[in-house]
Short mmCIF file of C-alpha atoms and ligand atoms in Angstrom, two decimals:
data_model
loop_
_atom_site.label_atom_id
_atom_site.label_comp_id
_atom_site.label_asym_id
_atom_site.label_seq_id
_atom_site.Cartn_x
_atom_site.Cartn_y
_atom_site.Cartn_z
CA UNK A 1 -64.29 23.00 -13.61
CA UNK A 2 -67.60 22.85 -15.74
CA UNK A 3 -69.58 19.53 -16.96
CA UNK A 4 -70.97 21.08 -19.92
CA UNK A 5 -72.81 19.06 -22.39
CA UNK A 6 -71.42 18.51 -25.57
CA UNK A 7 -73.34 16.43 -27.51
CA UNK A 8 -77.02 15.29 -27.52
CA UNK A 9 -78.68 12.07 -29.36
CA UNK A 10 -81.65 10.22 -29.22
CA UNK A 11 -83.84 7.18 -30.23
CA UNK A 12 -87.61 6.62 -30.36
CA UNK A 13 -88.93 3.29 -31.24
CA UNK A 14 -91.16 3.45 -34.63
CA UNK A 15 -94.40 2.61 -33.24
CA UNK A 16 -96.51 5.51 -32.52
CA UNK A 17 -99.28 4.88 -30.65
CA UNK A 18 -102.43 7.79 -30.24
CA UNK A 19 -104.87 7.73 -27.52
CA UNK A 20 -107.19 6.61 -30.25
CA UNK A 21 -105.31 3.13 -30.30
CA UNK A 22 -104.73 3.29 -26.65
CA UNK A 23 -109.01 3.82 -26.79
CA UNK A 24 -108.97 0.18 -28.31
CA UNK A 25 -107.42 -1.33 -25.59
CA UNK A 26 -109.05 0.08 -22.27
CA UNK A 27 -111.96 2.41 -21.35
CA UNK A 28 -110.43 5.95 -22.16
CA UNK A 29 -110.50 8.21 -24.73
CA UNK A 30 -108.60 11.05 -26.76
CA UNK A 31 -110.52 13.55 -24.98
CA UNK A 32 -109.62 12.37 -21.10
CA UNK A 33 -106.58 11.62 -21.66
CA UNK A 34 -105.31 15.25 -23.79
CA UNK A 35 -107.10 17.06 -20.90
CA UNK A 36 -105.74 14.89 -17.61
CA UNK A 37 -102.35 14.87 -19.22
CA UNK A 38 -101.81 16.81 -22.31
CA UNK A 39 -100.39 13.58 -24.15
CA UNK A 40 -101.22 12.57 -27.39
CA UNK A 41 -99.25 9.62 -28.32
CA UNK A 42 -96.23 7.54 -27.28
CA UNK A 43 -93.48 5.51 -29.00
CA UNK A 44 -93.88 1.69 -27.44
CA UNK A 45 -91.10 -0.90 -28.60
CA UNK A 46 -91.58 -3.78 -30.69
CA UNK A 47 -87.84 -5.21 -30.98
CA UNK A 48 -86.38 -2.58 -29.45
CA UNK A 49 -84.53 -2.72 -25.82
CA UNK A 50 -82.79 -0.85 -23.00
CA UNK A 51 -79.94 -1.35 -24.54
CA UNK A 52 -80.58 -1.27 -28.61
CA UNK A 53 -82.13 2.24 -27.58
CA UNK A 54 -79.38 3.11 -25.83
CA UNK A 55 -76.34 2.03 -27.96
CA UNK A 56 -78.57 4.41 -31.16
CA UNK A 57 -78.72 7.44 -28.59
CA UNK A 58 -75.54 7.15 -27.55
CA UNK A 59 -74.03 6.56 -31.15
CA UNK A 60 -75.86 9.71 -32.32
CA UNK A 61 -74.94 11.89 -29.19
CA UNK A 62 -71.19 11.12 -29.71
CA UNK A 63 -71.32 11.98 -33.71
CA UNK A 64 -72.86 15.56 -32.11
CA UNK A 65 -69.59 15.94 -29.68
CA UNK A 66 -67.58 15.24 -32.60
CA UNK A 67 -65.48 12.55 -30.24
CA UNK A 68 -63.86 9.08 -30.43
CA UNK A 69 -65.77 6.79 -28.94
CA UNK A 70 -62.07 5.55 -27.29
CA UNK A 71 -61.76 8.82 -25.44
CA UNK A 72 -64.98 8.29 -23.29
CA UNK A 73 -63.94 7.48 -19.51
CA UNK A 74 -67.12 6.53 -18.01
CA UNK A 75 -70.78 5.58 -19.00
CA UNK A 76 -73.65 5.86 -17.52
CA UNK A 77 -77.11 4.09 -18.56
CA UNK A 78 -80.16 5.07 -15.90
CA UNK A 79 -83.28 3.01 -16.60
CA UNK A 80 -85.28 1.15 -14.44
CA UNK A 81 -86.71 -1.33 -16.89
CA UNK A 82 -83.96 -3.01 -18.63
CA UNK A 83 -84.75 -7.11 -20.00
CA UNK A 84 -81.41 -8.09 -18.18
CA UNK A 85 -79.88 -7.48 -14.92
CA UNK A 86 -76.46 -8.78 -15.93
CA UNK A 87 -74.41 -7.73 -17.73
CA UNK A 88 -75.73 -4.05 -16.64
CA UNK A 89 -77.29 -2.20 -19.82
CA UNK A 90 -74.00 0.73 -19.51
CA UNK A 91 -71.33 -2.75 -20.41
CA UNK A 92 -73.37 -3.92 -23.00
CA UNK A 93 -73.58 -0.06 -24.62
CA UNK A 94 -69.66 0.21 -23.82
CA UNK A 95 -69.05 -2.53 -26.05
CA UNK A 96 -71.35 -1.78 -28.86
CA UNK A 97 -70.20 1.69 -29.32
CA UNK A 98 -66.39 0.60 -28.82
CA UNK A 99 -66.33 3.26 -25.52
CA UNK A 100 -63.04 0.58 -24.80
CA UNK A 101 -61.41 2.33 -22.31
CA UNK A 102 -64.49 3.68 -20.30
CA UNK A 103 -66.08 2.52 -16.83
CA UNK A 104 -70.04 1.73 -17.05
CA UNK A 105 -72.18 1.18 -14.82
CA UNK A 106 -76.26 1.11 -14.62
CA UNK A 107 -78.01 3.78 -12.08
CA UNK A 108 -81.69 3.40 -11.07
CA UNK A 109 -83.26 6.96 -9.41
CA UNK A 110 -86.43 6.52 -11.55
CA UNK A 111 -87.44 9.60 -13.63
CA UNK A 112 -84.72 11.41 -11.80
CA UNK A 113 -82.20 9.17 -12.79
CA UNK A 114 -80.55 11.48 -15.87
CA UNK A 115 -79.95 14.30 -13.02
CA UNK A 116 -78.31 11.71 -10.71
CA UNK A 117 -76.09 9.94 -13.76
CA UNK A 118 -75.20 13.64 -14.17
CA UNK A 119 -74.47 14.69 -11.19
CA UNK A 120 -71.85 11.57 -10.64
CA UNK A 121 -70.14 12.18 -13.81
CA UNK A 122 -69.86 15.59 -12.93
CA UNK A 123 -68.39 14.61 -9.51
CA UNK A 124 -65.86 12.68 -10.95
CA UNK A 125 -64.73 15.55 -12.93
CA UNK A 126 -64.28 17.36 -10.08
CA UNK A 127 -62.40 15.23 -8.48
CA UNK A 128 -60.27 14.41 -11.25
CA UNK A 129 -61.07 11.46 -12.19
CA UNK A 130 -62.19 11.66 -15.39
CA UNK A 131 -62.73 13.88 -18.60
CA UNK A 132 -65.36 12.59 -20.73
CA UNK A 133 -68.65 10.87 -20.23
CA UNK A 134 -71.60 9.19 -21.96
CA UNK A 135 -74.83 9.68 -19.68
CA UNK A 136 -77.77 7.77 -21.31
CA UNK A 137 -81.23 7.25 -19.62
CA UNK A 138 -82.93 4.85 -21.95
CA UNK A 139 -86.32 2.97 -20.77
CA UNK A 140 -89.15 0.56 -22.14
CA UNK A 141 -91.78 1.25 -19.64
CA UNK A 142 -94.08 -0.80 -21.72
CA UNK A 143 -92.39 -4.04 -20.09
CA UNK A 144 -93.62 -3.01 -17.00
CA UNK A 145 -96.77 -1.48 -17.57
CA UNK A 146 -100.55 -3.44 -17.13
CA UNK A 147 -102.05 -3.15 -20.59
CA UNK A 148 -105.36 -3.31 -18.53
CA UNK A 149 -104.75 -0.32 -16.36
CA UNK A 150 -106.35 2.67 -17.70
CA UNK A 151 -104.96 4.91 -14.72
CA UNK A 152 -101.31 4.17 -15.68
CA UNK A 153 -101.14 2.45 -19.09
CA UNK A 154 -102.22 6.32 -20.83
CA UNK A 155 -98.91 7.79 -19.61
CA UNK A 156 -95.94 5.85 -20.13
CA UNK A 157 -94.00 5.58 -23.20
CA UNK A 158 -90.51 3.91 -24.50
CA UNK A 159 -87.19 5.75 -25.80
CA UNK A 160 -83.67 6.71 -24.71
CA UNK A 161 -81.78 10.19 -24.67
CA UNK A 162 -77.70 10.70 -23.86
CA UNK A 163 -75.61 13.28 -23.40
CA UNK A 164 -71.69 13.48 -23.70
CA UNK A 165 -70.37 15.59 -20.90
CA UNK A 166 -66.98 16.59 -21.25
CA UNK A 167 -64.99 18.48 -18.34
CA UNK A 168 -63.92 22.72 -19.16
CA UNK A 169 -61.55 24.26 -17.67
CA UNK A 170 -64.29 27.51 -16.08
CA UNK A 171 -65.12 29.06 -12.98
CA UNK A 172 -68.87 28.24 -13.90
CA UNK A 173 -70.51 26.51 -10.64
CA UNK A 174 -72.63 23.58 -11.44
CA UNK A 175 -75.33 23.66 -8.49
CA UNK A 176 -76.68 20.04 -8.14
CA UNK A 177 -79.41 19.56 -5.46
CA UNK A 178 -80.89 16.24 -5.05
CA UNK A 179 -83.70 14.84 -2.69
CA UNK A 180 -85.30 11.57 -1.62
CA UNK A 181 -88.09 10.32 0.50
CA UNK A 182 -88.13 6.64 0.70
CA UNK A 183 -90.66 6.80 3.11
CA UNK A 184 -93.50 7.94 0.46
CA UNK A 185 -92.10 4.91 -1.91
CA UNK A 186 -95.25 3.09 -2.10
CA UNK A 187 -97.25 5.57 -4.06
CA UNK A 188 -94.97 4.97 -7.38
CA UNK A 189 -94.11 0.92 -7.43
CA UNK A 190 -92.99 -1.85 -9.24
CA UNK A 191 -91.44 -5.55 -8.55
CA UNK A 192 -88.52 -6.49 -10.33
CA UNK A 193 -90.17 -10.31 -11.54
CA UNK A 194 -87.53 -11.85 -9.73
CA UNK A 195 -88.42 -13.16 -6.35
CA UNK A 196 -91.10 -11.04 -7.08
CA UNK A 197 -93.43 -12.97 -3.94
CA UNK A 198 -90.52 -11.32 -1.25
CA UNK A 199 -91.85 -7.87 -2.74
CA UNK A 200 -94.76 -5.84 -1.04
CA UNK A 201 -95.15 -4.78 -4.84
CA UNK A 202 -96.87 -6.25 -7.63
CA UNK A 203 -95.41 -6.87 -11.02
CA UNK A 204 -96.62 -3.88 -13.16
CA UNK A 205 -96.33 -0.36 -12.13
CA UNK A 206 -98.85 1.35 -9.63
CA UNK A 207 -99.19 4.57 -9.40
CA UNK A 208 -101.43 6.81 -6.20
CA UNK A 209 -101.46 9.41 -9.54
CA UNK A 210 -102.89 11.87 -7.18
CA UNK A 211 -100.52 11.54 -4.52
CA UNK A 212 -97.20 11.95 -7.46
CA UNK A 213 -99.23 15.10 -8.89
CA UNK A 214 -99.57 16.94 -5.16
CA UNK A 215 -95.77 15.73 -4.87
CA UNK A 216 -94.65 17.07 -7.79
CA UNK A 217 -96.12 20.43 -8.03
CA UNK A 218 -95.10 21.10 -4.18
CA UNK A 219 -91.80 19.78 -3.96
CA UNK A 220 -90.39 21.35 -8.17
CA UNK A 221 -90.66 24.70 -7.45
CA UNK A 222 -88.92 24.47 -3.87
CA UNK A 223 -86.27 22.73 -5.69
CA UNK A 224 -86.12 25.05 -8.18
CA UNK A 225 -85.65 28.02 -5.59
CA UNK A 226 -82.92 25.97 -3.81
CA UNK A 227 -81.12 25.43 -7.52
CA UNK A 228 -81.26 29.38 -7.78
CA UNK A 229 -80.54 30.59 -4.72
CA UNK A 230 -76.84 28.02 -5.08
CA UNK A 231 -76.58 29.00 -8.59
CA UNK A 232 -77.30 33.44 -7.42
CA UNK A 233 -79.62 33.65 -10.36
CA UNK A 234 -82.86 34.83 -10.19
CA UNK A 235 -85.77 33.34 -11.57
CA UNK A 236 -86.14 35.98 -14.85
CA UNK A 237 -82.45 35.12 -15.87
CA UNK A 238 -83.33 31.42 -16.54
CA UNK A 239 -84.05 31.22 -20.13
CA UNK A 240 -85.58 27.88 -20.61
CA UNK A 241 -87.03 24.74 -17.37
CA UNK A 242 -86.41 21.36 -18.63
CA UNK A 243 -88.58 19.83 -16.66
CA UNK A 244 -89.39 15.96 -16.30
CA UNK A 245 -91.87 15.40 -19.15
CA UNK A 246 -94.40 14.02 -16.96
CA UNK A 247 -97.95 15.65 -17.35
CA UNK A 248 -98.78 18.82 -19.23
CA UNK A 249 -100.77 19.95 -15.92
CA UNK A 250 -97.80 19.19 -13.78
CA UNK A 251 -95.41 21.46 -15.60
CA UNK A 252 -98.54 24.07 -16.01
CA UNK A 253 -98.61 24.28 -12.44
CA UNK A 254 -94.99 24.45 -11.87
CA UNK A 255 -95.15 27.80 -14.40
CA UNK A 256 -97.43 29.29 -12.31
CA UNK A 257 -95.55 28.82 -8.98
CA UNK A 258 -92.84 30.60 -10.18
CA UNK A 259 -94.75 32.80 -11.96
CA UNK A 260 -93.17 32.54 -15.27
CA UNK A 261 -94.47 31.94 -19.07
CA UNK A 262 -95.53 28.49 -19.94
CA UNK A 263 -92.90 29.12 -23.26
CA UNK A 264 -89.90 28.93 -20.99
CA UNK A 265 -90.82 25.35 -20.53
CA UNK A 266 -90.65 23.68 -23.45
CA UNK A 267 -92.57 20.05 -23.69
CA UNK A 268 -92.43 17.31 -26.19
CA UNK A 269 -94.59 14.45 -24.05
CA UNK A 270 -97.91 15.26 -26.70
CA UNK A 271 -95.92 12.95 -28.82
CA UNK A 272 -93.68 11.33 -26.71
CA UNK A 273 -95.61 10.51 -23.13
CA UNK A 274 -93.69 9.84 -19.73
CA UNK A 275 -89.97 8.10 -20.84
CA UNK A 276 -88.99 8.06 -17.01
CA UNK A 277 -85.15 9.14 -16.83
CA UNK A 278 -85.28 9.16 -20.57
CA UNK A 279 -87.55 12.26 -20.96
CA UNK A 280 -84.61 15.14 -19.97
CA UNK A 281 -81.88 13.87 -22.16
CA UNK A 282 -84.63 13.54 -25.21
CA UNK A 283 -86.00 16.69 -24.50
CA UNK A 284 -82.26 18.33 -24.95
CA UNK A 285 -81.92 16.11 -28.01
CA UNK A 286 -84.83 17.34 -29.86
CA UNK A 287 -84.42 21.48 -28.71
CA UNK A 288 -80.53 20.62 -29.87
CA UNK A 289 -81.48 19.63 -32.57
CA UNK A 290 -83.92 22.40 -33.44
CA UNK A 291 -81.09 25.16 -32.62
CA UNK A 292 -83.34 26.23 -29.73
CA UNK A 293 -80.47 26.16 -27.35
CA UNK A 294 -77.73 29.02 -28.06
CA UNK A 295 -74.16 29.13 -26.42
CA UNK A 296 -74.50 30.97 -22.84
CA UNK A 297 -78.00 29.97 -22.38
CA UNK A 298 -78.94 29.54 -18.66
CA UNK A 299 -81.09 26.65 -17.98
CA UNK A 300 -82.63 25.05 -15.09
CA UNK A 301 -83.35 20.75 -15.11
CA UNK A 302 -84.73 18.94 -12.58
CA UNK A 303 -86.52 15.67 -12.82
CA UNK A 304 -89.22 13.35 -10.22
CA UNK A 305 -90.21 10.45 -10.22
CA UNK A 306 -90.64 7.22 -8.19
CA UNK A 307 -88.19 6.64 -4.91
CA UNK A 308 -89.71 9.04 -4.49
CA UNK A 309 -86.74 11.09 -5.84
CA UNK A 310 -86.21 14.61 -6.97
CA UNK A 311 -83.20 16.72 -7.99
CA UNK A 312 -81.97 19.27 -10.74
CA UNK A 313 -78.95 21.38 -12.00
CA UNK A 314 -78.41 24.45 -13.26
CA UNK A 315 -76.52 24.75 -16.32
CA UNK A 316 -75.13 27.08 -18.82
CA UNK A 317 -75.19 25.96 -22.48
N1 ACO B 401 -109.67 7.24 -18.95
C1 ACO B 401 -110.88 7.56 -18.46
N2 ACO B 401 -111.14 7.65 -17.15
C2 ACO B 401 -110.13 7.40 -16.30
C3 ACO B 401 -108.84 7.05 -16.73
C4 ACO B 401 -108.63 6.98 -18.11
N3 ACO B 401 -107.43 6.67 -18.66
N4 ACO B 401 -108.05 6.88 -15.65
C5 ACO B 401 -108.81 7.08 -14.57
N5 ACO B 401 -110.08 7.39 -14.96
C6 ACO B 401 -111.23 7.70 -14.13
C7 ACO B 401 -111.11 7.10 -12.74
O1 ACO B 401 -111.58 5.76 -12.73
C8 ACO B 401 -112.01 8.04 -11.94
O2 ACO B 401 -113.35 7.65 -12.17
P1 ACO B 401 -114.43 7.72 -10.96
O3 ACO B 401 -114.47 9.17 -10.57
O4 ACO B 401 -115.66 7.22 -11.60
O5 ACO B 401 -113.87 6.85 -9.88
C9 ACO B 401 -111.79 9.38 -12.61
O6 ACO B 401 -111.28 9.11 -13.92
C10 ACO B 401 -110.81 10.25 -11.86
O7 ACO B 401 -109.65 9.47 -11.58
P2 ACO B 401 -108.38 10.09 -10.89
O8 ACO B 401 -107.33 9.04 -10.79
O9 ACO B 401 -108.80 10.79 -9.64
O10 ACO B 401 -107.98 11.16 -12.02
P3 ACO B 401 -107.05 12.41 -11.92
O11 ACO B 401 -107.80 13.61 -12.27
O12 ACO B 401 -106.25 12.41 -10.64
O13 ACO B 401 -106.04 12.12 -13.12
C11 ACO B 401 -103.81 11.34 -13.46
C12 ACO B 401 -105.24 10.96 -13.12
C13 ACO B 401 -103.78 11.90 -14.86
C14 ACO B 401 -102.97 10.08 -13.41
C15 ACO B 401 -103.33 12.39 -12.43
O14 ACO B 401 -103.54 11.95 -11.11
C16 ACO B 401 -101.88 12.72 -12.61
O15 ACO B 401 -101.52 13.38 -13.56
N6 ACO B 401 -101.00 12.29 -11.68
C17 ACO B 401 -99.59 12.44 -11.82
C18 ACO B 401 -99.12 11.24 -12.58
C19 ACO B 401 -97.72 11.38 -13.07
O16 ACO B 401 -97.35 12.36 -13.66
N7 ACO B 401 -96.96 10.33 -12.81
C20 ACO B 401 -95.67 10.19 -13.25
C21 ACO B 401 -94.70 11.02 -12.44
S1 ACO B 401 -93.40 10.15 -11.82
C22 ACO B 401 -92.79 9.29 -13.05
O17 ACO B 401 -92.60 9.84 -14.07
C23 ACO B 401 -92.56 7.85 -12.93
#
């Protein structure tokens, strides 16, 4: 059994906004920002939601597959910063797209949250549960973000990305590994608004930025040995990382670890900025898109992000 992806979509709010805007609002500029992070711009919402971002990545990700949107079984929307907590965001996208006979539910694992909507779809195709399913991670970040924070308002952006995963009939092995350390939670935080005063957190994000970058260009390239030593690849047979669109210097630093060109990990957060668990399934949208991924390509995904959580796949496309 193999949960291979086929079909890709994605939605990005129209509202571009540079660093020279972003210059306007705090004490920052172009220059710091291109060089700390690599980003350039990010899409920020106006009337767009969770869910309106998810039900147009989700519509345009089943037209790919070529599917019904009757024959989905499941759906899956991972976003930590939807308007509503009930209905979930995944019942409200059911119903728009007419998925009528699937199961939805909402998953929160921060910017690993794609990888861990994947990774239970893909479970329950194993287990024989289900065929088909709609994984979206769809966020608007700038809901939670302090328009007065220079440290974290630079990086964040809004969007959503899916993926239709449908179960084949292969001996191909999907390796999942998946990690968390609760214990280092505080450095990446946020209050939900509601009975926000029982929270240790306040009510925009915080970020220890230095603390997530040390994380994240330690704990990435163990993962990714772990993913290839399940998988019994070796590092020069992966054709393309798609790596949690976090920070230019991040992924950099990741490249060198594993001593491999910066082109085999392709980036689109210059335009697009940190989407949380939206950034993987964009990032496939927009190299799907391009033709950039061709059948039997072997590629390696892992996401990080607040929890603190980490995981990735390996996958054959
Ligand atoms: N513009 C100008 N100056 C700034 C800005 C800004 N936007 N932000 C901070 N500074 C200043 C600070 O005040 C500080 O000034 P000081 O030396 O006078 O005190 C100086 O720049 C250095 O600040 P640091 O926070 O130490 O800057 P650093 O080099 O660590 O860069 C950054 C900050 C870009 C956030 C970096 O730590 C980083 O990339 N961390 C990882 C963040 C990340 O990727 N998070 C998301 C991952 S998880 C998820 O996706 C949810």
């Amino acid at each position: 059994m193999y949960a291979k992806i086929t079909g890709t979509g994605s939605y990005l709010p129209d509202h571009l906004m540079d660093n020279f805007e972003l210059s306007e609002m705090v004490d920052t500029s172009d220059e710091w920002i291109q060089s700390r992070t690599g980003i350039k711009a990010r899409h920020i919402a106006e009337q767009d939601t969770v869910v309106s971002m998810a039900v147009s990545a989700a519509k345009e990700a089943i037209r790919n597959a070529g599917i019904e949107p009757a024959g989905i079984d499941l759906v899956i929307v991972s976003s930590v910063s939807a308007e509503q907590i009930l209905p979930c965001a995944a019942c409200e996208v059911q119903a728009a797209i007419g998925a009528d006979n699937a199961a939805a539910f909402d998953l929160n694992a921060a910017c690993t949250g794609f990888i861990s909507a994947y990774q239970v779809a893909a479970a329950q195709m194993k287990a024989g549960l289900i065929r088909t399913a709609l994984v979206i991670g769809s966020e608007c970040l700038s809901n939670l973000i302090d328009w007065t924070d220079r440290g974290t308002c630079i990086l964040f952006g809004d969007g959503a990305g899916a993926a239709v995963i449908t179960c084949q009939d292969s001996n191909i092995e999907v390796p999942f590994v998946l990690h968390s350390d609760g214990a280092k939670g505080a450095a990446l935080s946020c209050s939900s608004g509601f009975g926000a005063e029982k929270s240790p957190y306040g009510n925009h994000i915080f970020m220890d930025g230095r603390a997530i970058y040390k994380f994240a260009v330690k704990q990435i390239p163990q993962l990714i040995h772990e993913i290839l030593e399940q998988s019994g690849r070796s590092v020069e047979e992966i054709d393309l990382f798609l790596l949690h669109q976090a920070n230019e210097r991040i992924i950099t630093s990741i490249a060198k670890h594993l001593q491999q060109d910066i082109s085999k990990f392709p980036m689109n957060l210059q335009e697009n900025g940190n989407i949380s668990s939206a950034s993987i399934p964009v990032l496939l949208d927009d190299l799907n898109r391009q033709g950039k991924l061709k059948p039997g390509m072997k590629l390696i995904v892992a996401g990080f992000g607040a929890g603190l959580t980490w995981g990735g796949m390996y996958l054959e496309w």
